[in-house]
């Protein structure tokens, strides 16, 4: 089953890994930050080795985006970011796992202070919905 894990964050300044730039993560003791980073790297290595990690990508600063919205019967391009919210899409991971329990386990491990992690089933072949 394929899932997309979306990482929403609002680091100021924008940078990756986003956790290093959000106040909630920076407020943790150094040992805790190091432990979380090591666990994340361990999980990525494990997922790569067992074929669960299909692809992942960090995204550039939302201010560099261009939005295309339908207006007056034609697409109208405007500067980003996507929304007025404080959180923006920082990156994503496409995973292919045995079932929803494993996807939930991975998304839980990807969660970090100051960020929101969204787990969403994919809809193409191999995803939950067809």
C-alpha positions as a Python dict, from the first residue, in 0.01 Angstrom:
ca = {
    (1, 'X'): (0, 0, 0),
    (2, 'X'): (135, 339, -96),
    (3, 'X'): (110, 642, 129),
    (4, 'X'): (239, 995, 117),
    (5, 'X'): (377, 1147, 435),
    (6, 'X'): (354, 1527, 415),
    (7, 'X'): (567, 1735, 649),
    (8, 'X'): (410, 2072, 736),
    (9, 'X'): (632, 2325, 909),
    (10, 'X'): (708, 2695, 943),
    (11, 'X'): (1077, 2738, 1012),
    (12, 'X'): (1212, 3091, 1018),
    (13, 'X'): (1443, 3111, 837),
    (14, 'X'): (1343, 2834, 595),
    (15, 'X'): (1586, 2545, 599),
    (16, 'X'): (1618, 2169, 613),
    (17, 'X'): (1588, 1961, 808),
    (18, 'X'): (1302, 2184, 915),
    (19, 'X'): (1315, 2062, 1275),
    (20, 'X'): (1649, 2236, 1319),
    (21, 'X'): (1481, 2571, 1243),
    (22, 'X'): (1162, 2562, 1454),
    (23, 'X'): (1165, 2702, 1809),
    (24, 'X'): (998, 2394, 1961),
    (25, 'X'): (1281, 2169, 1838),
    (26, 'X'): (1553, 2420, 1924),
    (27, 'X'): (1419, 2440, 2281),
    (28, 'X'): (1489, 2070, 2342),
    (29, 'X'): (1809, 1971, 2521),
    (30, 'X'): (2094, 1892, 2279),
    (31, 'X'): (2090, 1524, 2378),
    (32, 'X'): (1718, 1495, 2293),
    (33, 'X'): (1768, 1666, 1955),
    (34, 'X'): (2056, 1431, 1878),
    (35, 'X'): (1846, 1127, 1980),
    (36, 'X'): (1553, 1235, 1760),
    (37, 'X'): (1783, 1301, 1463),
    (38, 'X'): (1954, 963, 1506),
    (39, 'X'): (1619, 781, 1526),
    (40, 'X'): (1500, 957, 1210),
    (41, 'X'): (1819, 865, 1020),
    (42, 'X'): (1795, 506, 1147),
    (43, 'X'): (1436, 481, 1024),
    (44, 'X'): (1523, 624, 680),
    (45, 'X'): (1811, 376, 648),
    (46, 'X'): (1582, 87, 750),
    (47, 'X'): (1310, 194, 506),
    (48, 'X'): (1562, 229, 222),
    (49, 'X'): (1708, -115, 294),
    (50, 'X'): (1371, -294, 305),
    (51, 'X'): (1219, -112, 4),
    (52, 'X'): (954, 85, 192),
    (53, 'X'): (1099, 427, 100),
    (54, 'X'): (1000, 499, -260),
    (55, 'X'): (1105, 866, -265),
    (56, 'X'): (1140, 1169, -43),
    (57, 'X'): (1203, 1533, -119),
    (58, 'X'): (1259, 1851, 80),
    (59, 'X'): (1087, 2155, -70),
    (60, 'X'): (1228, 2505, -115),
    (61, 'X'): (1107, 2812, 74),
    (62, 'X'): (731, 2865, 14),
    (63, 'X'): (801, 3223, -93),
    (64, 'X'): (968, 3082, -407),
    (65, 'X'): (650, 2907, -522),
    (66, 'X'): (413, 3012, -797),
    (67, 'X'): (42, 2945, -760),
    (68, 'X'): (-192, 2874, -1049),
    (69, 'X'): (-559, 2941, -983),
    (70, 'X'): (-848, 2938, -1225),
    (71, 'X'): (-981, 3292, -1273),
    (72, 'X'): (-1208, 3424, -1546),
    (73, 'X'): (-1186, 3102, -1742),
    (74, 'X'): (-804, 3091, -1751),
    (75, 'X'): (-525, 2995, -1514),
    (76, 'X'): (-380, 3295, -1332),
    (77, 'X'): (-25, 3272, -1192),
    (78, 'X'): (51, 3447, -863),
    (79, 'X'): (339, 3439, -617),
    (80, 'X'): (328, 3189, -330),
    (81, 'X'): (308, 3072, -66),
    (82, 'X'): (9, 2846, -102),
    (83, 'X'): (-187, 2959, 201),
    (84, 'X'): (-211, 3223, 467),
    (85, 'X'): (-157, 2965, 738),
    (86, 'X'): (159, 2961, 945),
    (87, 'X'): (247, 2608, 835),
    (88, 'X'): (362, 2522, 484),
    (89, 'X'): (447, 2201, 306),
    (90, 'X'): (816, 2144, 380),
    (91, 'X'): (862, 1806, 215),
    (92, 'X'): (718, 1466, 147),
    (93, 'X'): (797, 1097, 148),
    (94, 'X'): (632, 836, -71),
    (95, 'X'): (629, 502, 106),
    (96, 'X'): (511, 156, 2),
    (97, 'X'): (429, -55, 306),
    (98, 'X'): (244, -375, 394),
    (99, 'X'): (-55, -197, 548),
    (100, 'X'): (-196, 102, 735),
    (101, 'X'): (-46, -2, 1068),
    (102, 'X'): (309, 22, 930),
    (103, 'X'): (229, 355, 760),
    (104, 'X'): (98, 490, 1091),
    (105, 'X'): (408, 364, 1273),
    (106, 'X'): (634, 547, 1027),
    (107, 'X'): (430, 870, 1032),
    (108, 'X'): (438, 865, 1412),
    (109, 'X'): (817, 833, 1405),
    (110, 'X'): (844, 1121, 1154),
    (111, 'X'): (655, 1356, 1388),
    (112, 'X'): (863, 1618, 1562),
    (113, 'X'): (826, 1926, 1780),
    (114, 'X'): (685, 2226, 1593),
    (115, 'X'): (577, 2029, 1286),
    (116, 'X'): (265, 1855, 1164),
    (117, 'X'): (292, 1525, 981),
    (118, 'X'): (7, 1424, 751),
    (119, 'X'): (-37, 1063, 640),
    (120, 'X'): (-248, 1019, 328),
    (121, 'X'): (-315, 704, 122),
    (122, 'X'): (-214, 724, -242),
    (123, 'X'): (-479, 672, -509),
    (124, 'X'): (-271, 525, -792),
    (125, 'X'): (-216, 149, -841),
    (126, 'X'): (-60, 8, -529),
    (127, 'X'): (-230, 270, -312),
    (128, 'X'): (-526, 211, -83),
    (129, 'X'): (-783, 357, -324),
    (130, 'X'): (-805, 285, -698),
}
